[in-house]
Structure formats: structure tokens, C-alpha cells
Coordinates of N, CA and C in Angstrom, one line a residue:
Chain A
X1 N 0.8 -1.2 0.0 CA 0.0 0.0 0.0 C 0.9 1.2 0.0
X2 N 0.0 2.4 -0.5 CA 1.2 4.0 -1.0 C 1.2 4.0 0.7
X3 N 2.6 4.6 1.2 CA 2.9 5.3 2.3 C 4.1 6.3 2.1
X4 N 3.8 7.3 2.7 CA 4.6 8.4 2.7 C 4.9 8.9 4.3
X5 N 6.3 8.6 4.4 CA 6.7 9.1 6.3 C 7.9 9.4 6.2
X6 N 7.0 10.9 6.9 CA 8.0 11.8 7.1 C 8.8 12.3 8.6
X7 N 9.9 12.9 8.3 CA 10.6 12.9 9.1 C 10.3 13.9 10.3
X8 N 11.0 13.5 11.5 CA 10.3 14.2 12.9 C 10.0 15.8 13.1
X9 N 9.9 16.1 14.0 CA 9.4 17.3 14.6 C 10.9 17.8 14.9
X10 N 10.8 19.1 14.3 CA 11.8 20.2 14.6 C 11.6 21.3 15.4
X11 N 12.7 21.6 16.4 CA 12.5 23.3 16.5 C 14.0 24.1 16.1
X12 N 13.3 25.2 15.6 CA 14.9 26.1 15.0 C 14.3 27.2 15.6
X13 N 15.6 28.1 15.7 CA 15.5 29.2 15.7 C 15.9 30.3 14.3
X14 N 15.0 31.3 14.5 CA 14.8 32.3 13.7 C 16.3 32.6 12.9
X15 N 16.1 32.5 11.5 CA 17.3 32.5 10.5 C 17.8 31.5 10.2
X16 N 17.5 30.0 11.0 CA 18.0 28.8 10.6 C 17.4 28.2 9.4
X17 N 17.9 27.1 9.0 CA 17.0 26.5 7.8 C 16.4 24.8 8.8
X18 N 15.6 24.6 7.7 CA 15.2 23.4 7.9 C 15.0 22.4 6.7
X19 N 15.3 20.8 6.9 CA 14.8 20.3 5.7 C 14.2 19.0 6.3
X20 N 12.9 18.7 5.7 CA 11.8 17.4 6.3 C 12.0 16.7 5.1
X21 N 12.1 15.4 5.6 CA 12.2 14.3 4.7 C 11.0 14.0 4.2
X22 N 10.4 13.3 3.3 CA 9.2 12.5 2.9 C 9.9 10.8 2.2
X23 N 9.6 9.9 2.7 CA 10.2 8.3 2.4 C 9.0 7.6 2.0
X24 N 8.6 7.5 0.2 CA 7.8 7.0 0.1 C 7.7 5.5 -0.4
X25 N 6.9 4.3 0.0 CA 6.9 3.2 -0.1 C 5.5 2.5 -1.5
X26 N 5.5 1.6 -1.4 CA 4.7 1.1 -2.2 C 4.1 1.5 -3.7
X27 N 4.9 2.2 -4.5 CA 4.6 2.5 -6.1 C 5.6 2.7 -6.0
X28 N 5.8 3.0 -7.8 CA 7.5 3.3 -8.2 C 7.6 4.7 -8.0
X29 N 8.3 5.3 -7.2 CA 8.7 6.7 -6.8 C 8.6 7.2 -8.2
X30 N 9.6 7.4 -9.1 CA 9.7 8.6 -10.0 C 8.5 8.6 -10.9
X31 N 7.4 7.7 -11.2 CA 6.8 8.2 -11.9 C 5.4 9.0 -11.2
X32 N 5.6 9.8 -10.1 CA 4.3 10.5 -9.5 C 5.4 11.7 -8.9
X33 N 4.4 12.6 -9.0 CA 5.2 13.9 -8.0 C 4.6 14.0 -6.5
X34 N 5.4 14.7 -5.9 CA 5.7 15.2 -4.7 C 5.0 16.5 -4.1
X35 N 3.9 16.7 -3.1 CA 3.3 18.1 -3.6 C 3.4 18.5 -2.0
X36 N 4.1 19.8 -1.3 CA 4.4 20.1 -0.1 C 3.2 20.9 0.4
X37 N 2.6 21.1 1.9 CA 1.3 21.9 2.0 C 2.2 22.2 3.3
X38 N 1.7 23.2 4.1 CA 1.8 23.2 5.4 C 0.9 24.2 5.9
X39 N 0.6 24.0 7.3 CA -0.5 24.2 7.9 C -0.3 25.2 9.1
X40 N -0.3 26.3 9.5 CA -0.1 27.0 10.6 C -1.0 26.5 11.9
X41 N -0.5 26.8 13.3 CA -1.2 26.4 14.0 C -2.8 26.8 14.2
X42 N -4.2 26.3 13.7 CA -5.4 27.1 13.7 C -5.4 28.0 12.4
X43 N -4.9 27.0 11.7 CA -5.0 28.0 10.5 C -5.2 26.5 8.8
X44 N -5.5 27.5 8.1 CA -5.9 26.4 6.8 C -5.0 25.7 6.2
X45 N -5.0 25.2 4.8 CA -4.0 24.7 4.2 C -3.6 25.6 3.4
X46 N -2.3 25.7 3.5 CA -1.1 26.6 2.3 C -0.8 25.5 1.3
X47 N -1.0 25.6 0.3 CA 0.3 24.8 -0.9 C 1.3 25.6 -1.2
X48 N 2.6 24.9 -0.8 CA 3.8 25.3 -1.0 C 4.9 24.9 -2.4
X49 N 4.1 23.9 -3.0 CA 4.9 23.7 -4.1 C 4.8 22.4 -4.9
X50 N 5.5 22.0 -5.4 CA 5.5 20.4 -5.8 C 6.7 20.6 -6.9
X51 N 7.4 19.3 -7.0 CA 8.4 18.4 -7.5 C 7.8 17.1 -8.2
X52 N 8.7 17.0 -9.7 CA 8.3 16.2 -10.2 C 9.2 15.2 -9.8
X53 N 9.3 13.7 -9.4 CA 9.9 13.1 -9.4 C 10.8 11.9 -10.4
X54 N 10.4 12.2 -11.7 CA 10.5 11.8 -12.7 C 11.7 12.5 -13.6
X55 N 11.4 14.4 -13.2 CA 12.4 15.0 -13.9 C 13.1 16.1 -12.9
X56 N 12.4 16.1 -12.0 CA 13.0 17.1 -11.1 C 12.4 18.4 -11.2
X57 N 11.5 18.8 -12.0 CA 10.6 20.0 -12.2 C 10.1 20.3 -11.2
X58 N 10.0 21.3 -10.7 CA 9.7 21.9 -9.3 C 8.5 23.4 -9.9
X59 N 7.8 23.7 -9.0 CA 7.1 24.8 -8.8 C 6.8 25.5 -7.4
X60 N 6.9 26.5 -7.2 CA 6.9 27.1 -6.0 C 5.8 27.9 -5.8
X61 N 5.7 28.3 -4.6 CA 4.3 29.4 -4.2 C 5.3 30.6 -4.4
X62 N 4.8 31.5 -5.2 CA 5.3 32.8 -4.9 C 6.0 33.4 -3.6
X63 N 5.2 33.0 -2.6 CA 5.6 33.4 -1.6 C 6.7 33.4 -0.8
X64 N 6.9 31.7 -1.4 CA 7.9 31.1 -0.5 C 9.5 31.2 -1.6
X65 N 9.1 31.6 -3.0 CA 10.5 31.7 -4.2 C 12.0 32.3 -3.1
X66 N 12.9 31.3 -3.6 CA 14.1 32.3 -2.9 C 14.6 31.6 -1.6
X67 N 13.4 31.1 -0.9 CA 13.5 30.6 0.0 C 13.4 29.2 1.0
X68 N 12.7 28.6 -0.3 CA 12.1 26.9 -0.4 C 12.9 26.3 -1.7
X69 N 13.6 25.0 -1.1 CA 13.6 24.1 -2.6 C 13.4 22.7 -1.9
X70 N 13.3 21.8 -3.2 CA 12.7 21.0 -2.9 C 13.1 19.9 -3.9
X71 N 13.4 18.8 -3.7 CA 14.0 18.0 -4.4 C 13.7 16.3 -4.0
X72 N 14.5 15.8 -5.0 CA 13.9 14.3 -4.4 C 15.4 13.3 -4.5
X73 N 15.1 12.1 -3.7 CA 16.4 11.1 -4.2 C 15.7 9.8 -4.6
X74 N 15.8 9.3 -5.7 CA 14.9 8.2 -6.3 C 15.6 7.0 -6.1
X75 N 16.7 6.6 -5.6 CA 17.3 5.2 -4.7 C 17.0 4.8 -3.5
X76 N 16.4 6.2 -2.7 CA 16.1 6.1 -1.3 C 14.3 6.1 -1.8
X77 N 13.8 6.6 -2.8 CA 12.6 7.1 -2.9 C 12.2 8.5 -1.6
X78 N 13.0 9.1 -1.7 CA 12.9 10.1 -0.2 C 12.6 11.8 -1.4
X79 N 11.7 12.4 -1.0 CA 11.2 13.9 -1.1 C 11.8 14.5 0.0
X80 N 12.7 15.5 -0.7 CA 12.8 16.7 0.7 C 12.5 18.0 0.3
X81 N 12.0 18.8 1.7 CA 11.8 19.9 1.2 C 12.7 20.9 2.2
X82 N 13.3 21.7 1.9 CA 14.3 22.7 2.7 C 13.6 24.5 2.6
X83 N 13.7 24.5 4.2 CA 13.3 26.0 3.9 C 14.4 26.7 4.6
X84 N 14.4 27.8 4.2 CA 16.0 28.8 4.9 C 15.0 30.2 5.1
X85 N 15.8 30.8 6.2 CA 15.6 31.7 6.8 C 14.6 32.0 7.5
X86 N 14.2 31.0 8.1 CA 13.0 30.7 9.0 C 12.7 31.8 9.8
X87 N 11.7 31.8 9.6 CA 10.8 32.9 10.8 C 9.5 32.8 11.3
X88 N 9.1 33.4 12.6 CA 8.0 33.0 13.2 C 6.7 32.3 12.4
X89 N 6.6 33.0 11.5 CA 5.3 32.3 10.9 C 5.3 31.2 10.5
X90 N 6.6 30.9 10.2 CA 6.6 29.6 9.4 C 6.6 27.9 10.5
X91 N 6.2 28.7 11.5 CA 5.6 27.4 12.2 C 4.7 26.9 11.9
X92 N 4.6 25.1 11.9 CA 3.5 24.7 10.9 C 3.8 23.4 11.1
X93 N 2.5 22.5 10.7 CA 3.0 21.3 10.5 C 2.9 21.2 8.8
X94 N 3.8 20.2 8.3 CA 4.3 20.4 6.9 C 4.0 19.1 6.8
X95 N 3.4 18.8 5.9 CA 3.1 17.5 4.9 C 3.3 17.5 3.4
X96 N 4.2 16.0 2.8 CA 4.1 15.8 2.0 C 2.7 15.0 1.2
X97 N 2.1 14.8 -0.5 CA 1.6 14.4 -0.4 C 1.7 14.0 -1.9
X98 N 1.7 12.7 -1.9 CA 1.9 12.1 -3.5 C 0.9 12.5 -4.4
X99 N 1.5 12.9 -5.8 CA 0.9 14.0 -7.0 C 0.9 13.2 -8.2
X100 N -0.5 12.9 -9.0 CA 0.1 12.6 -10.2 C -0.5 13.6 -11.5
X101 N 0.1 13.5 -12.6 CA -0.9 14.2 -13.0 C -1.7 14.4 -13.4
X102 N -2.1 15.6 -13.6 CA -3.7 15.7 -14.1 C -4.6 15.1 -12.4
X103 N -3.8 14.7 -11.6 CA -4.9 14.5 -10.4 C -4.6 15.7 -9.7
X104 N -5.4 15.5 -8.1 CA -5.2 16.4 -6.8 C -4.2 15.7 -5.9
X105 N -3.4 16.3 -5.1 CA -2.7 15.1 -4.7 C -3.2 14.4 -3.6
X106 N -3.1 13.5 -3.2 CA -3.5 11.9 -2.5 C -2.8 11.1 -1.8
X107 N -2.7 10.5 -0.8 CA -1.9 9.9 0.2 C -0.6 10.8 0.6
X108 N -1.1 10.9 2.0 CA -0.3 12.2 2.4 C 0.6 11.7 3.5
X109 N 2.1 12.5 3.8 CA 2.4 11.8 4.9 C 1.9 11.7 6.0
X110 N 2.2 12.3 7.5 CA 2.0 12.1 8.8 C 1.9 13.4 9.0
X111 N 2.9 14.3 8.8 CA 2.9 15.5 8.9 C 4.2 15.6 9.9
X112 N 4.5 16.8 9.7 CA 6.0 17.1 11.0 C 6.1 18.7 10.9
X113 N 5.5 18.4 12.3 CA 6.1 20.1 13.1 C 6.9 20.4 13.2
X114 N 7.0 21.5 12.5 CA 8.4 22.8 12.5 C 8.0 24.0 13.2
X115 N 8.8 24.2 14.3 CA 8.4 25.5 15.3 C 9.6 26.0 15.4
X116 N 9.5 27.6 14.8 CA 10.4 28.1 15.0 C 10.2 29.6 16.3
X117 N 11.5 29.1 17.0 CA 11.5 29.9 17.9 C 12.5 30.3 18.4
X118 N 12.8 31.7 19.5 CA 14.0 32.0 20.1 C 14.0 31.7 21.9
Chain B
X1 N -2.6 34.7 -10.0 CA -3.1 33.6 -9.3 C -4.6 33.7 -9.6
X2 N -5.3 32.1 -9.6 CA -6.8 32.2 -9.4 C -6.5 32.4 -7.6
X3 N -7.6 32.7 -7.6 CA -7.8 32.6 -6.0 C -9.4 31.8 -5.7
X4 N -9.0 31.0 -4.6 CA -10.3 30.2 -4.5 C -11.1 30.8 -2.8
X5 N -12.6 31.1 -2.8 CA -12.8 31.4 -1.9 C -14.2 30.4 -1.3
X6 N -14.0 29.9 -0.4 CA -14.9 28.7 0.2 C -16.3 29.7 1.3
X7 N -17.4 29.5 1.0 CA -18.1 29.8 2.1 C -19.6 29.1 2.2
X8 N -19.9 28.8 3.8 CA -19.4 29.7 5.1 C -18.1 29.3 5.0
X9 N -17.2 30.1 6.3 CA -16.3 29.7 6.9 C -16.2 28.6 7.8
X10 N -17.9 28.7 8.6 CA -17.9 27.8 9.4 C -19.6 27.3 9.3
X11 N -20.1 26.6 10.0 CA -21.6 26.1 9.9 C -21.9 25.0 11.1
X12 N -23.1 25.5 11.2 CA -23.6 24.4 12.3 C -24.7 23.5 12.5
X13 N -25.0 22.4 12.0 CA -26.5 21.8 11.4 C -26.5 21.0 12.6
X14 N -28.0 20.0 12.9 CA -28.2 19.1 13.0 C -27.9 17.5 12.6
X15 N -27.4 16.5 13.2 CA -27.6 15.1 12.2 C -29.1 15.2 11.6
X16 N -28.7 15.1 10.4 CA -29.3 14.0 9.4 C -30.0 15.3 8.5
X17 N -29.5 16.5 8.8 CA -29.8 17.7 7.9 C -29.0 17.6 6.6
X18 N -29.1 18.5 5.6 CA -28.2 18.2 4.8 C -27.2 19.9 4.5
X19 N -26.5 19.6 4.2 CA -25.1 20.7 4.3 C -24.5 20.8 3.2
X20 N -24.4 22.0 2.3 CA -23.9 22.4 1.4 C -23.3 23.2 1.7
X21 N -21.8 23.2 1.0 CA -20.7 24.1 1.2 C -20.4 24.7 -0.4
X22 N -20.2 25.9 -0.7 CA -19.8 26.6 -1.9 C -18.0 26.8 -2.4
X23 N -17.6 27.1 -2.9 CA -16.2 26.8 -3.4 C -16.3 27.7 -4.7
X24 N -15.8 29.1 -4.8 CA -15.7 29.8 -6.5 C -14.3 30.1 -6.8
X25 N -13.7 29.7 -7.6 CA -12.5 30.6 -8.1 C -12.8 31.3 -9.4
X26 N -11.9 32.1 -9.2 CA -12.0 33.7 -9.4 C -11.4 33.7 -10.8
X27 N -11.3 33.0 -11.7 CA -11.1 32.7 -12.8 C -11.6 30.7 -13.3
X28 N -11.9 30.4 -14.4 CA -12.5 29.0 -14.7 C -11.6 28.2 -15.1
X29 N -11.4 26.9 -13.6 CA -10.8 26.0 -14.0 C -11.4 24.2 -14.1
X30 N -12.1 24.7 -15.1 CA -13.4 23.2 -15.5 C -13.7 22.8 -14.5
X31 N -13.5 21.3 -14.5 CA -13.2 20.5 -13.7 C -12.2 19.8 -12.6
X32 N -11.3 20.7 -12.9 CA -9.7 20.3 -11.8 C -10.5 20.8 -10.1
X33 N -11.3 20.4 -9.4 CA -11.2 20.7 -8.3 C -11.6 19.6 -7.1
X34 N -11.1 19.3 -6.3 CA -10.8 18.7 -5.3 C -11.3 19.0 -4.0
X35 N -12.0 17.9 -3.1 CA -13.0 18.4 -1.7 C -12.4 17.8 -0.4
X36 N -11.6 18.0 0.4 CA -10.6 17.6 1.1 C -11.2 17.3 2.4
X37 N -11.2 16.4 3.4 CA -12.2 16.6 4.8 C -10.6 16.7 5.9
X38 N -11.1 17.4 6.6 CA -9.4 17.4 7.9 C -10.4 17.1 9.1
X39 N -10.6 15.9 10.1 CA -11.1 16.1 10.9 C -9.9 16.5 12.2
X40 N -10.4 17.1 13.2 CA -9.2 17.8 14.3 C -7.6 16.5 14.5
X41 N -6.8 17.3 14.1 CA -5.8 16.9 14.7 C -5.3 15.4 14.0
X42 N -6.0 15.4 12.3 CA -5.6 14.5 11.6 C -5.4 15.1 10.2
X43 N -4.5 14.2 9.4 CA -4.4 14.7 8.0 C -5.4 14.9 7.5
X44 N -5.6 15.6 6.4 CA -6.6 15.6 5.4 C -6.9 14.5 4.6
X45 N -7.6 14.6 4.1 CA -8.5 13.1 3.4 C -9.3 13.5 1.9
X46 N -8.8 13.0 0.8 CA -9.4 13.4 -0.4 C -10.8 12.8 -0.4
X47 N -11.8 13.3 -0.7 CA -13.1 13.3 -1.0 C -13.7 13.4 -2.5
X48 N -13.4 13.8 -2.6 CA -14.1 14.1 -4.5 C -13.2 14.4 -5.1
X49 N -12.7 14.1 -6.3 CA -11.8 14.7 -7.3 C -12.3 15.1 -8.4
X50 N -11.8 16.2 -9.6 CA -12.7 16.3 -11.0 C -13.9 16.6 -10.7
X51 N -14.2 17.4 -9.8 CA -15.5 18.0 -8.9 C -16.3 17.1 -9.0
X52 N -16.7 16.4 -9.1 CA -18.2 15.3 -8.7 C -17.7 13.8 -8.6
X53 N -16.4 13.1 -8.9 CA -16.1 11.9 -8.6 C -15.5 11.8 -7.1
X54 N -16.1 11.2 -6.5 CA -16.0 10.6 -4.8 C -14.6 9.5 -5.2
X55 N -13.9 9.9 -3.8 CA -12.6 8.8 -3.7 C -13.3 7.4 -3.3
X56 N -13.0 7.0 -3.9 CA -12.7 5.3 -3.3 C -13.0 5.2 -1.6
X57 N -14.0 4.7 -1.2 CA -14.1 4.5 0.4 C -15.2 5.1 1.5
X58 N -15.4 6.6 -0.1 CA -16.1 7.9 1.1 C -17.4 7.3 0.4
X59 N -18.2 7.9 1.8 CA -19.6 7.7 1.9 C -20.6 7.8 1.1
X60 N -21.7 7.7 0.4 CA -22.5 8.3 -0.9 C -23.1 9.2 -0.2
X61 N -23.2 9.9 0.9 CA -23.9 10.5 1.5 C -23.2 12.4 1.2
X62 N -22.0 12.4 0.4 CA -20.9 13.1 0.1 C -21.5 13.2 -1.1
X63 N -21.3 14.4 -2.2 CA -21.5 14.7 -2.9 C -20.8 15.8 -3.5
X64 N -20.3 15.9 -5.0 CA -19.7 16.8 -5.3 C -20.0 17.7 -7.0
X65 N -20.2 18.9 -7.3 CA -20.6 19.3 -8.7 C -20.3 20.4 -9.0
X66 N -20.5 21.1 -9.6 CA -20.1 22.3 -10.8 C -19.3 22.1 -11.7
X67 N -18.8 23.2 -12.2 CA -17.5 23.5 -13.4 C -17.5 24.7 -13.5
X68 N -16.1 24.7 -14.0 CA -16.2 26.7 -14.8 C -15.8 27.2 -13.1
X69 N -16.2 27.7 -12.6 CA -15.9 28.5 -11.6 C -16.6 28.8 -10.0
X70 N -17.8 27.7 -10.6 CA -18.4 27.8 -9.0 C -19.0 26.1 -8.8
X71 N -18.3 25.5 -7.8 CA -18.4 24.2 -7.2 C -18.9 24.0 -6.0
X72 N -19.7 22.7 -5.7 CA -20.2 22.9 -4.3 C -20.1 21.5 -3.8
X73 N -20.0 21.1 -2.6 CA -20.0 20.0 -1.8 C -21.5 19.8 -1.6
X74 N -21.7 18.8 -1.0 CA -23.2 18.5 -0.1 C -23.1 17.3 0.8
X75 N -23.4 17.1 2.1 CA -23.8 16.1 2.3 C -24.7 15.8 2.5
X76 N -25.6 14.6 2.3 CA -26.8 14.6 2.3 C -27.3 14.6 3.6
X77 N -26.8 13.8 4.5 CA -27.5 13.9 5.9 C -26.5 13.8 6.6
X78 N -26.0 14.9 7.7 CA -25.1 14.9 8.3 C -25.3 13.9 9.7
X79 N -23.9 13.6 9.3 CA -23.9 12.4 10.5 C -22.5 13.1 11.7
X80 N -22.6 12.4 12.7 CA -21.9 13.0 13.7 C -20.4 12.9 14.0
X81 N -19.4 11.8 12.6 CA -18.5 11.5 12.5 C -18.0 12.5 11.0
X82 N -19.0 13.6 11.0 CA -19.0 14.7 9.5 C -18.3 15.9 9.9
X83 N -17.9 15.7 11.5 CA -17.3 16.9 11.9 C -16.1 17.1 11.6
X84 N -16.0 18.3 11.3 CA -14.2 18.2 10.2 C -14.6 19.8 9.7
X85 N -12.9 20.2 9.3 CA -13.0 21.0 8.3 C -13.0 20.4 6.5
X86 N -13.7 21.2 5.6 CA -13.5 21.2 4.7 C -12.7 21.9 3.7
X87 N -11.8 21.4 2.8 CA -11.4 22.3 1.4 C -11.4 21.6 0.6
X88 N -11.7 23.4 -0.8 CA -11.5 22.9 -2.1 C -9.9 23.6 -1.8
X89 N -10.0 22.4 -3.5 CA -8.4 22.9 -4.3 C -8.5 22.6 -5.5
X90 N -7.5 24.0 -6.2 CA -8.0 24.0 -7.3 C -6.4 22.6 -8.0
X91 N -6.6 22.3 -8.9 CA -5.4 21.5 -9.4 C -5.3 21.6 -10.9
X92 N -5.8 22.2 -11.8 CA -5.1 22.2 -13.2 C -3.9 22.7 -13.5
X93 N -3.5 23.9 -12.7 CA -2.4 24.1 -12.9 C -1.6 24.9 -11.4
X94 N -0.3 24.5 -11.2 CA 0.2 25.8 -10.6 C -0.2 27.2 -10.4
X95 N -0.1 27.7 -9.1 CA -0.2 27.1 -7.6 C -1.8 26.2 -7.6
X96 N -1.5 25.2 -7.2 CA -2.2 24.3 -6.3 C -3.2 25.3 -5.1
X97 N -3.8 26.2 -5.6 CA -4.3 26.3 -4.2 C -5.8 26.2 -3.8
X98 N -5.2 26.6 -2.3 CA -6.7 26.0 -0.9 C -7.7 27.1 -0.9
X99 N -9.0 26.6 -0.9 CA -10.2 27.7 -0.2 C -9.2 27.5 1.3
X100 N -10.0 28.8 1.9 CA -9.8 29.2 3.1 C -10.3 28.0 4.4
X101 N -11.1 26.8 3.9 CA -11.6 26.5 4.4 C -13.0 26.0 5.1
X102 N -13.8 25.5 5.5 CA -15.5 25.4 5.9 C -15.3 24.5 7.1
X103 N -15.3 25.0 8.7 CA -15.5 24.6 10.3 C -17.5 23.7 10.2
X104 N -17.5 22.6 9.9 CA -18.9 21.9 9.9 C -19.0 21.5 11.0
X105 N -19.9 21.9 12.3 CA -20.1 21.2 13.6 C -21.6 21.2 13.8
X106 N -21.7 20.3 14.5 CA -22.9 19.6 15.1 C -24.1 20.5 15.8
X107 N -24.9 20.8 15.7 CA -25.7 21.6 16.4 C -25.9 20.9 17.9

């Protein structure tokens, strides 16, 4: 069965970077993409991006350009996503969630809190 | 960007009422839209894809329609395990994005 598990709960402080694993099992990794969301505490869903795993094609939220990348390793079947220069808001829990296309994405990881604080 | 705007934000029915939630983006993306349930303090869960096809598993009591630019959820009789937030998403193209949201609780 698809599973996607991601890596633990972080805390950084302000200006650090972070990067969250996604380890996906059961289909062949490179032919589906990778689509990042994360969630503030009491707050909706953001889409942050997505990675193709197939070619490496990436797309970013405006928001986050400059500051998020996101890549994958297709031996490990592992998605990562790295963000730099962290700052308060960007506390959140962050999920990956397998993308194909022309679909919405579907089977999502676990999710993993990133709090950033001083 | 389209922007997608979901409302209510929140709502509050009886079981076995029925509950319609609205979903419009602000430019027309056919059929690419997606109905997501989050209940507290768990992942989200796809529900409808291609605005009216239900995932594999979910209830018939779920329902999904439109195109073009204004889509809507329904369930037909709410039941007490329907508590959750909802979202659309839009998905034909980049950014992938979320309505703001719909808080569905129990009267």
C-alpha cells in the first residue's frame, strides 16, 4: 500500500533553515510527484509547491521563491523539502503528499512540526 | 493567481440535515477541483476529485458538482463522524491552491 513518512518534529530558531524528509513506499517513486502543504497552527492549508519526481521540475508558491527548494532522491525514494531563513510564521506542520498528474494530490504523509522559535 | 474562496467559513447543522458548502475561483478551472475533509488533529483526506467523482471508500452520503468557476460540496444527511473542516483545491495548474476553508459542527 502507497505510504509516505515523514521525518520528525523540529524546532529552529529564527534564521535557521530546515529540511523534512518524505520516504515513500509502495509505487515506483519517480513516476508521481511530490506536492508540499503546510499548515499553521489554527490555521488552513497553504500549498507550497511540488516536485516532479520523474524530472526534477519543481514549482513554487510565490511566496515562499528564494526561500524553499525542494528535491527528491529516487534510490532512497525520499522527497525533501528545505526552507531557509525561518521565521516565526513559518511554524507549521508540513506534509508531504503524493501527486500525479492531471490528479489532486492523495496519500499524504504524517505531517511534521516545525516551530520556529528563540 | 486564481484565488479560491470557500463559504461559510464555518456552519452548524443538526444530524441527518443536509449541508452544502460553496467553493468559487475567481477565474474558470473546468473540472480540476478537489474536496478535502481534515477532521481535528488529523491529516486531510481526499473526498471528491474532478469536482463530482467521490474517492474510493467515502460515503455516498458526500457529494460533489459544478465547473467553470463555481463548485459545491453537499452532504446529504449529516452524521456525527462529518465533523471536520473542509477544502477545495483548485489543481489544473500551478499554484495548487486551498479555499480558506469550511468549520462543519454539530448543532
Amino acid at each position: 500500500q502507497v505510504q509516505l513518512v515523514q521525518s520528525g518534529a523540529e524546532v529552529k530558531k529564527p534564521g535557521a533553515s530546515v529540511k523534512v524528509s518524505c520516504k515513500a513506499s509502495g509505487y515506483t517513486f519517480n513516476t508521481y510527484g511530490i506536492s508540499w502543504v503546510r499548515q499553521a497552527p489554527g490555521q488552513g492549508l497553504e500549498w507550497m509547491g511540488w516536485i516532479s519526481a520523474y524530472n526534477g521540475d519543481t514549482h513554487y508558491a510565490e511566496k515562499l521563491q528564494g526561500r524553499v527548494t525542494m528535491t527528491t532522491d529516487t534510490p532512497t525514494s525520499t522527497a525533501y523539502m528545505e526552507l531557509r531563513s525561518l521565521r516565526s510564521d513559518d511554524t507549521a506542520v508540513y506534509y508531504c503528499a503524493r501527486k500525479a498528474t492531471g490528479q489532486p494530490p492523495h496519500y499524504w504523509g504524517q505531517g511534521t512540526l516545525v516551530t520556529v522559535s528563540s | 493567481d486564481i484565488q479560491m474562496t470557500q463559504s461559510p467559513s464555518s456552519l452548524s447543522a443538526s444530524v441527518g440535515d443536509r449541508v452544502t458548502i460553496t467553493c468559487r475561483a475567481s477565474q474558470g478551472i473546468s473540472n480540476y477541483l478537489a474536496w478535502y475533509q481534515q477532521k481535528p488533529g488529523k491529516v486531510p483526506d481526499l473526498l471528491i476529485y474532478a469536482a463530482s467523482t467521490l474517492q474510493s471508500g467515502v460515503p455516498s452520503r458526500f457529494s460533489g458538482s459544478g465547473s467553470g468557476t463555481d463548485f459545491t460540496l453537499t452532504i446529504s444527511s449529516l452524521q456525527p463522524e462529518d465533523v471536520a473542516t473542509y477544502y477545495c483545491q483548485k489543481y489544473n495548474s500551478a499554484p495548487l491552491t486551498f479555499g480558506g476553508g469550511t468549520k462543519v459542527e454539530i448543532k
